[in-house]
């Protein structure tokens, strides 16, 4: 048995910005749409461990199928609540949690929970009091695991998740496959109206000598877009730097190539290329100017995105653990704004 407290304090400083370059999720904006000069946030988490069970109360950044904290900006998304994770039963991980508010990536303030807008497909003008979630992950074999998770965003929707992971040595490398299936429907007072979505997302690939090639198919079914907690990640294989590729009826193909240069004697250097293409999007519930045109002509939506990722972490010397990463994405869509986006990310870990 043991008890402890985790505390984190974060300070963000503006280096350069303008009204037409604000709203990226990095810094909060003032009433004139200008990025604030600075902002900060803090979180405290009390924790208690009993045998192989861990109870956390306070600030949480879960990485779960139905609640994946978004960490793609300067600060992570932090939820407030309680979470219990147990590994007391061999090969089985049980998770139970409840959250009632969130500090978004670019905010110092706690906010009530809501649903992701999905280009206006869902209303974000109403809030939910809490999200309750539970899950079980079972390691059937060393190379096979099965998962089931369920959650309810009170008065909004219920979601269930079914997952499968499998890997197998094949020749000089390893083959792997992962399937993720989500089922969402309205719940309680149905404050956001109809939620009717079933999404299957797949990924299969092969790794050998530093190379990893993977890809898969994804299909969004039902009358509405993929439903998830506002500001969080989707936990879909299709999620990219700009788009999530998760609109109503969307059909998606994705491909990815990663290389670890440690194989060539350059540890710390990694690269990646990704391409995702989606089509057959039902534009009937999308609230964008482009979508209005699609509805008028009876057309469906389509989009594609390609991304390049190159990173290096210094392995030794006075700059050990200094990381530099460049990400570049190009997105084109006929129902939403297109984008060309560069990201340069510097990280440095100090170990005391």
Protein backbone atom coordinates (compact mmCIF):
# COMPACT_ATOMS: atom_id res chain seq x y z
CA UNK A 1 0.00 0.00 0.00
CA UNK A 2 1.26 3.47 -0.82
CA UNK A 3 0.06 7.04 -1.20
CA UNK A 4 1.39 9.98 -3.17
CA UNK A 5 0.68 13.22 -5.00
CA UNK A 6 1.58 14.22 -8.55
CA UNK A 7 1.66 17.94 -9.32
CA UNK A 8 2.35 19.67 -12.61
CA UNK A 9 2.64 23.36 -13.46
CA UNK A 10 2.83 24.67 -17.03
CA UNK A 11 3.59 28.09 -18.49
CA UNK A 12 3.11 29.01 -22.14
CA UNK A 13 4.71 32.12 -23.66
CA UNK A 14 3.87 33.70 -27.01
CA UNK A 15 6.87 34.12 -29.29
CA UNK A 16 5.03 35.45 -32.34
CA UNK A 17 1.43 35.61 -33.55
CA UNK A 18 -1.23 37.72 -35.26
CA UNK A 19 -5.05 37.62 -35.47
CA UNK A 20 -4.97 35.64 -38.71
CA UNK A 21 -2.61 33.07 -37.17
CA UNK A 22 -4.34 32.64 -33.81
CA UNK A 23 -6.88 30.00 -32.87
CA UNK A 24 -4.50 27.14 -33.59
CA UNK A 25 -4.96 25.58 -30.16
CA UNK A 26 -1.55 26.72 -28.90
CA UNK A 27 -2.57 29.86 -26.99
CA UNK A 28 -5.90 31.28 -25.78
CA UNK A 29 -7.32 34.30 -27.62
CA UNK A 30 -8.61 37.62 -26.30
CA UNK A 31 -11.75 39.47 -27.45
CA UNK A 32 -9.85 40.86 -30.45
CA UNK A 33 -8.88 37.36 -31.61
CA UNK A 34 -5.27 37.99 -30.66
CA UNK A 35 -3.28 35.30 -28.89
CA UNK A 36 -2.59 36.03 -25.23
CA UNK A 37 1.03 36.84 -24.35
CA UNK A 38 1.11 34.01 -21.83
CA UNK A 39 -1.03 31.51 -20.01
CA UNK A 40 -0.55 28.82 -17.42
CA UNK A 41 -2.28 25.81 -15.98
CA UNK A 42 -1.74 23.45 -13.09
CA UNK A 43 -3.03 20.07 -12.02
CA UNK A 44 -2.73 18.03 -8.84
CA UNK A 45 -3.45 14.31 -8.65
CA UNK A 46 -3.69 12.32 -5.43
CA UNK A 47 -2.95 8.62 -5.83
CA UNK A 48 -3.13 5.46 -3.81
CA UNK A 49 -1.78 2.03 -4.70
CA UNK A 50 -3.12 -1.22 -3.28
CA UNK A 51 -1.36 -4.35 -4.54
CA UNK A 52 -1.59 -3.98 -8.35
CA UNK A 53 -4.42 -1.43 -8.29
CA UNK A 54 -3.96 2.33 -8.68
CA UNK A 55 -6.52 4.96 -7.70
CA UNK A 56 -6.04 8.53 -8.99
CA UNK A 57 -8.15 11.54 -8.01
CA UNK A 58 -7.70 15.00 -9.55
CA UNK A 59 -6.04 15.87 -12.85
CA UNK A 60 -6.14 13.03 -15.41
CA UNK A 61 -4.87 12.64 -18.97
CA UNK A 62 -6.19 9.18 -19.91
CA UNK A 63 -5.14 7.41 -23.09
CA UNK A 64 -8.09 5.08 -23.45
CA UNK A 65 -10.26 4.04 -26.41
CA UNK A 66 -13.22 6.15 -25.25
CA UNK A 67 -11.32 8.99 -23.57
CA UNK A 68 -7.99 9.86 -25.19
CA UNK A 69 -6.51 13.11 -23.88
CA UNK A 70 -5.31 15.36 -26.70
CA UNK A 71 -1.57 16.05 -26.44
CA UNK A 72 -0.98 17.57 -29.88
CA UNK A 73 -0.30 21.13 -28.72
CA UNK A 74 1.91 22.91 -26.18
CA UNK A 75 0.00 21.58 -23.16
CA UNK A 76 -2.05 18.40 -22.81
CA UNK A 77 -5.79 18.31 -22.30
CA UNK A 78 -6.42 17.61 -18.60
CA UNK A 79 -9.65 16.17 -17.20
CA UNK A 80 -10.75 16.41 -13.59
CA UNK A 81 -12.10 13.29 -11.94
CA UNK A 82 -11.17 9.89 -10.55
CA UNK A 83 -9.81 6.75 -12.16
CA UNK A 84 -9.11 3.26 -10.86
CA UNK A 85 -6.91 0.81 -12.78
CA UNK A 86 -6.44 -2.76 -11.56
CA UNK A 87 -4.00 -5.41 -12.75
CA UNK A 88 -4.60 -7.72 -9.79
CA UNK A 89 -5.94 -10.49 -12.02
CA UNK A 90 -3.28 -12.06 -14.20
CA UNK A 91 -3.46 -10.93 -17.86
CA UNK A 92 -6.48 -8.69 -17.16
CA UNK A 93 -6.52 -4.89 -16.82
CA UNK A 94 -9.70 -3.30 -15.47
CA UNK A 95 -10.39 0.43 -15.69
CA UNK A 96 -13.15 2.48 -14.06
CA UNK A 97 -13.41 6.26 -14.09
CA UNK A 98 -15.51 9.39 -13.96
CA UNK A 99 -14.63 12.93 -15.08
CA UNK A 100 -16.75 16.07 -14.73
CA UNK A 101 -14.72 18.92 -16.26
CA UNK A 102 -11.76 19.59 -18.53
CA UNK A 103 -8.96 22.09 -19.13
CA UNK A 104 -8.54 22.22 -22.88
CA UNK A 105 -5.10 22.43 -24.51
CA UNK A 106 -5.20 26.23 -24.88
CA UNK A 107 -7.08 27.13 -21.70
CA UNK A 108 -6.29 27.73 -18.03
CA UNK A 109 -9.92 27.35 -16.99
CA UNK A 110 -11.96 24.28 -16.22
CA UNK A 111 -14.91 23.79 -18.55
CA UNK A 112 -17.90 21.49 -18.60
CA UNK A 113 -17.81 18.52 -20.93
CA UNK A 114 -19.35 18.63 -24.38
CA UNK A 115 -19.30 16.75 -27.68
CA UNK A 116 -16.94 17.38 -30.58
CA UNK A 117 -18.69 19.52 -33.19
CA UNK A 118 -17.61 17.51 -36.24
CA UNK A 119 -17.98 20.50 -38.61
CA UNK A 120 -21.31 21.47 -37.05
CA UNK A 121 -22.83 17.99 -37.19
CA UNK A 122 -23.34 18.15 -33.40
CA UNK A 123 -24.27 21.14 -31.24
CA UNK A 124 -21.62 22.35 -28.78
CA UNK A 125 -23.93 24.89 -27.10
CA UNK A 126 -24.98 22.38 -24.43
CA UNK A 127 -22.88 20.69 -21.75
CA UNK A 128 -22.80 17.38 -19.93
CA UNK A 129 -22.26 17.00 -16.19
CA UNK A 130 -20.01 13.97 -16.38
CA UNK A 131 -18.51 11.11 -18.35
CA UNK A 132 -18.46 7.66 -16.75
CA UNK A 133 -16.31 4.95 -18.32
CA UNK A 134 -15.21 1.38 -17.68
CA UNK A 135 -13.12 -1.12 -19.58
CA UNK A 136 -11.46 -4.52 -19.61
CA UNK A 137 -8.33 -5.48 -21.56
CA UNK A 138 -7.43 -9.17 -21.60
CA UNK A 139 -4.11 -10.59 -22.77
CA UNK A 140 -5.35 -13.89 -24.18
CA UNK A 141 -1.90 -14.88 -25.46
CA UNK A 142 1.45 -13.07 -25.49
CA UNK A 143 0.63 -11.92 -29.02
CA UNK A 144 -3.18 -11.56 -28.76
CA UNK A 145 -5.28 -9.16 -26.69
CA UNK A 146 -9.00 -8.40 -26.60
CA UNK A 147 -10.68 -5.26 -25.22
CA UNK A 148 -14.13 -4.03 -24.29
CA UNK A 149 -14.82 -0.51 -23.02
CA UNK A 150 -18.06 1.37 -22.41
CA UNK A 151 -18.81 4.99 -21.53
CA UNK A 152 -21.73 7.36 -21.07
CA UNK A 153 -21.49 11.11 -21.62
CA UNK A 154 -24.47 12.00 -19.47
CA UNK A 155 -27.56 13.10 -21.44
CA UNK A 156 -25.55 13.00 -24.68
CA UNK A 157 -24.56 9.52 -25.81
CA UNK A 158 -23.37 6.06 -24.85
CA UNK A 159 -20.39 4.50 -26.62
CA UNK A 160 -19.04 0.95 -26.63
CA UNK A 161 -15.65 -0.14 -27.92
CA UNK A 162 -14.44 -3.57 -29.01
CA UNK A 163 -10.76 -4.08 -29.81
CA UNK A 164 -8.41 -6.80 -31.04
CA UNK A 165 -4.61 -6.76 -31.31
CA UNK A 166 -2.56 -9.58 -32.81
CA UNK A 167 1.07 -9.92 -33.85
CA UNK A 168 3.12 -12.78 -35.24
CA UNK A 169 6.75 -13.31 -36.15
CA UNK A 170 6.96 -13.71 -39.91
CA UNK A 171 10.26 -14.27 -41.65
CA UNK A 172 12.88 -11.78 -40.41
CA UNK A 173 10.24 -9.37 -39.09
CA UNK A 174 6.85 -9.17 -37.41
CA UNK A 175 3.35 -8.91 -38.87
CA UNK A 176 0.60 -7.20 -36.87
CA UNK A 177 -3.09 -6.38 -37.12
CA UNK A 178 -5.42 -4.29 -34.97
CA UNK A 179 -9.19 -3.83 -35.22
CA UNK A 180 -11.19 -1.12 -33.42
CA UNK A 181 -14.99 -1.00 -33.46
CA UNK A 182 -17.08 1.80 -31.92
CA UNK A 183 -20.86 1.88 -31.40
CA UNK A 184 -22.52 5.15 -30.28
CA UNK A 185 -26.16 6.10 -29.68
CA UNK A 186 -27.99 8.87 -27.84
CA UNK A 187 -28.56 8.60 -24.09
CA UNK A 188 -30.55 10.27 -21.31
CA UNK A 189 -32.16 13.57 -22.28
CA UNK A 190 -30.50 13.46 -25.72
CA UNK A 191 -29.30 17.07 -25.47
CA UNK A 192 -27.43 16.92 -28.80
CA UNK A 193 -30.22 15.14 -30.63
CA UNK A 194 -29.72 11.97 -32.62
CA UNK A 195 -26.48 10.03 -32.22
CA UNK A 196 -26.37 6.97 -34.47
CA UNK A 197 -22.87 5.87 -35.36
CA UNK A 198 -20.91 2.69 -35.85
CA UNK A 199 -17.29 2.93 -36.94
CA UNK A 200 -14.79 0.19 -37.67
CA UNK A 201 -11.12 1.12 -38.01
CA UNK A 202 -8.40 -1.33 -39.01
CA UNK A 203 -4.64 -1.35 -39.32
CA UNK A 204 -2.32 -4.12 -40.47
CA UNK A 205 1.34 -4.03 -41.26
CA UNK A 206 4.81 -5.50 -41.18
CA UNK A 207 8.00 -4.41 -39.37
CA UNK A 208 11.51 -5.46 -40.29
CA UNK A 209 15.00 -3.97 -39.84
CA UNK A 210 13.76 -0.53 -38.80
CA UNK A 211 11.09 -0.34 -41.51
CA UNK A 212 7.37 -0.42 -40.68
CA UNK A 213 4.77 -0.41 -43.43
CA UNK A 214 1.10 -0.37 -42.42
CA UNK A 215 -2.33 0.62 -43.62
CA UNK A 216 -5.98 -0.24 -43.47
CA UNK A 217 -9.62 0.51 -44.12
CA UNK A 218 -12.14 2.44 -42.04
CA UNK A 219 -15.90 2.83 -42.43
CA UNK A 220 -18.23 5.21 -40.62
CA UNK A 221 -21.81 3.91 -40.63
CA UNK A 222 -25.11 5.18 -39.26
CA UNK A 223 -26.97 8.47 -39.66
CA UNK A 224 -24.51 10.72 -37.80
CA UNK A 225 -20.79 11.43 -37.60
CA UNK A 226 -18.37 9.70 -35.23
CA UNK A 227 -19.21 10.93 -31.72
CA UNK A 228 -16.60 11.64 -29.05
CA UNK A 229 -15.78 13.97 -26.15
CA UNK A 230 -15.02 17.55 -27.19
CA UNK A 231 -11.33 18.36 -27.61
CA UNK A 232 -10.11 14.78 -27.18
CA UNK A 233 -8.52 12.44 -29.71
CA UNK A 234 -10.63 10.00 -31.70
CA UNK A 235 -8.57 6.81 -31.16
CA UNK A 236 -9.10 6.11 -34.86
CA UNK A 237 -6.28 5.05 -37.18
CA UNK A 238 -7.44 7.73 -39.62
CA UNK A 239 -6.80 10.72 -37.35
CA UNK A 240 -4.29 13.07 -38.93
CA UNK A 241 -2.72 16.45 -38.23
CA UNK A 242 -5.62 18.41 -39.78
CA UNK A 243 -8.59 16.06 -40.24
CA UNK A 244 -9.99 13.10 -38.32
CA UNK A 245 -11.68 11.49 -41.36
CA UNK A 246 -14.71 10.53 -39.28
CA UNK A 247 -17.75 12.19 -40.85
CA UNK A 248 -21.10 10.50 -41.43
CA UNK A 249 -20.90 7.61 -43.93
CA UNK A 250 -17.22 8.32 -44.66
CA UNK A 251 -15.16 5.57 -46.26
CA UNK A 252 -11.43 5.78 -45.58
CA UNK A 253 -8.19 4.17 -46.76
CA UNK A 254 -4.93 4.94 -44.98
CA UNK A 255 -1.27 4.03 -45.47
CA UNK A 256 1.83 4.71 -43.40
CA UNK A 257 5.59 4.16 -43.58
CA UNK A 258 7.97 4.65 -40.63
CA UNK A 259 11.72 4.21 -40.39
CA UNK A 260 13.99 4.11 -37.35
CA UNK A 261 17.52 5.14 -38.34
CA UNK A 262 19.00 3.32 -35.34
CA UNK A 263 19.27 0.39 -37.76
CA UNK A 264 21.80 2.45 -39.73
CA UNK A 265 23.68 3.44 -36.59
CA UNK A 266 21.87 6.76 -35.98
CA UNK A 267 19.81 6.20 -32.82
CA UNK A 268 17.28 8.92 -32.04
CA UNK A 269 16.52 9.76 -35.67
CA UNK A 270 13.08 8.70 -36.94
CA UNK A 271 10.92 9.51 -39.94
CA UNK A 272 7.38 8.83 -41.08
CA UNK A 273 5.11 9.30 -44.10
CA UNK A 274 1.31 9.04 -44.00
CA UNK A 275 -1.51 9.30 -46.51
CA UNK A 276 -5.25 9.13 -45.83
CA UNK A 277 -8.11 9.41 -48.32
CA UNK A 278 -11.80 9.65 -47.45
CA UNK A 279 -14.89 9.80 -49.65
CA UNK A 280 -18.65 9.22 -49.71
CA UNK A 281 -19.15 11.78 -46.90
CA UNK A 282 -22.81 12.58 -46.13
CA UNK A 283 -22.89 16.39 -46.09
CA UNK A 284 -26.50 16.70 -44.91
CA UNK A 285 -25.56 17.59 -41.31
CA UNK A 286 -22.33 19.51 -41.95
CA UNK A 287 -22.59 23.26 -41.32
CA UNK A 288 -19.98 24.70 -43.67
CA UNK A 289 -20.30 26.87 -46.78
CA UNK A 290 -18.82 24.15 -48.96
CA UNK A 291 -21.27 21.58 -47.57
CA UNK A 292 -24.21 23.81 -48.56
CA UNK A 293 -23.02 23.63 -52.15
CA UNK A 294 -22.66 19.85 -51.97
CA UNK A 295 -26.21 19.46 -50.69
CA UNK A 296 -27.55 21.70 -53.43
CA UNK A 297 -25.87 19.61 -56.13
CA UNK A 298 -26.56 16.25 -54.48
CA UNK A 299 -22.85 15.42 -54.22
CA UNK A 300 -20.96 13.68 -51.43
CA UNK A 301 -17.87 14.95 -49.67
CA UNK A 302 -14.31 13.79 -50.09
CA UNK A 303 -10.91 14.69 -48.64
CA UNK A 304 -7.30 13.59 -48.50
CA UNK A 305 -4.27 14.38 -46.38
CA UNK A 306 -0.60 13.54 -46.54
CA UNK A 307 1.89 14.15 -43.75
CA UNK A 308 5.65 14.00 -43.23
CA UNK A 309 7.27 13.57 -39.82
CA UNK A 310 11.00 13.84 -39.08
CA UNK A 311 12.42 13.84 -35.57
CA UNK A 312 15.68 13.55 -33.68
CA UNK A 313 16.49 13.18 -29.98
CA UNK A 314 20.08 13.88 -28.88
CA UNK A 315 21.46 10.71 -27.31
CA UNK A 316 24.35 12.04 -25.23
CA UNK A 317 26.45 14.99 -24.13
CA UNK A 318 25.26 18.25 -22.54
CA UNK A 319 22.19 18.36 -24.83
CA UNK A 320 21.10 14.80 -24.09
CA UNK A 321 17.30 14.36 -24.40
CA UNK A 322 16.88 17.51 -26.54
CA UNK A 323 14.30 16.64 -29.17
CA UNK A 324 13.54 18.38 -32.46
CA UNK A 325 10.58 17.35 -34.62
CA UNK A 326 9.21 18.73 -37.90
CA UNK A 327 5.74 17.85 -39.11
CA UNK A 328 4.22 18.97 -42.39
CA UNK A 329 0.69 18.20 -43.53
CA UNK A 330 -1.30 19.01 -46.66
CA UNK A 331 -5.06 18.58 -46.51
CA UNK A 332 -7.61 19.06 -49.28
CA UNK A 333 -11.37 18.83 -48.78
CA UNK A 334 -14.49 19.72 -50.78
CA UNK A 335 -16.66 20.14 -47.65
CA UNK A 336 -14.31 21.92 -45.19
CA UNK A 337 -11.39 24.35 -45.28
CA UNK A 338 -8.21 22.92 -46.78
CA UNK A 339 -4.87 23.50 -45.07
CA UNK A 340 -1.09 23.37 -45.41
CA UNK A 341 0.46 23.19 -41.97
CA UNK A 342 4.02 23.11 -40.64
CA UNK A 343 4.80 22.26 -37.03
CA UNK A 344 8.23 22.52 -35.41
CA UNK A 345 8.39 20.97 -31.95
CA UNK A 346 11.27 21.35 -29.49
CA UNK A 347 11.35 19.26 -26.31
CA UNK A 348 13.90 18.98 -23.55
CA UNK A 349 13.66 16.68 -20.57
CA UNK A 350 15.54 17.52 -17.37
CA UNK A 351 16.08 14.59 -15.03
CA UNK A 352 16.64 15.48 -11.38
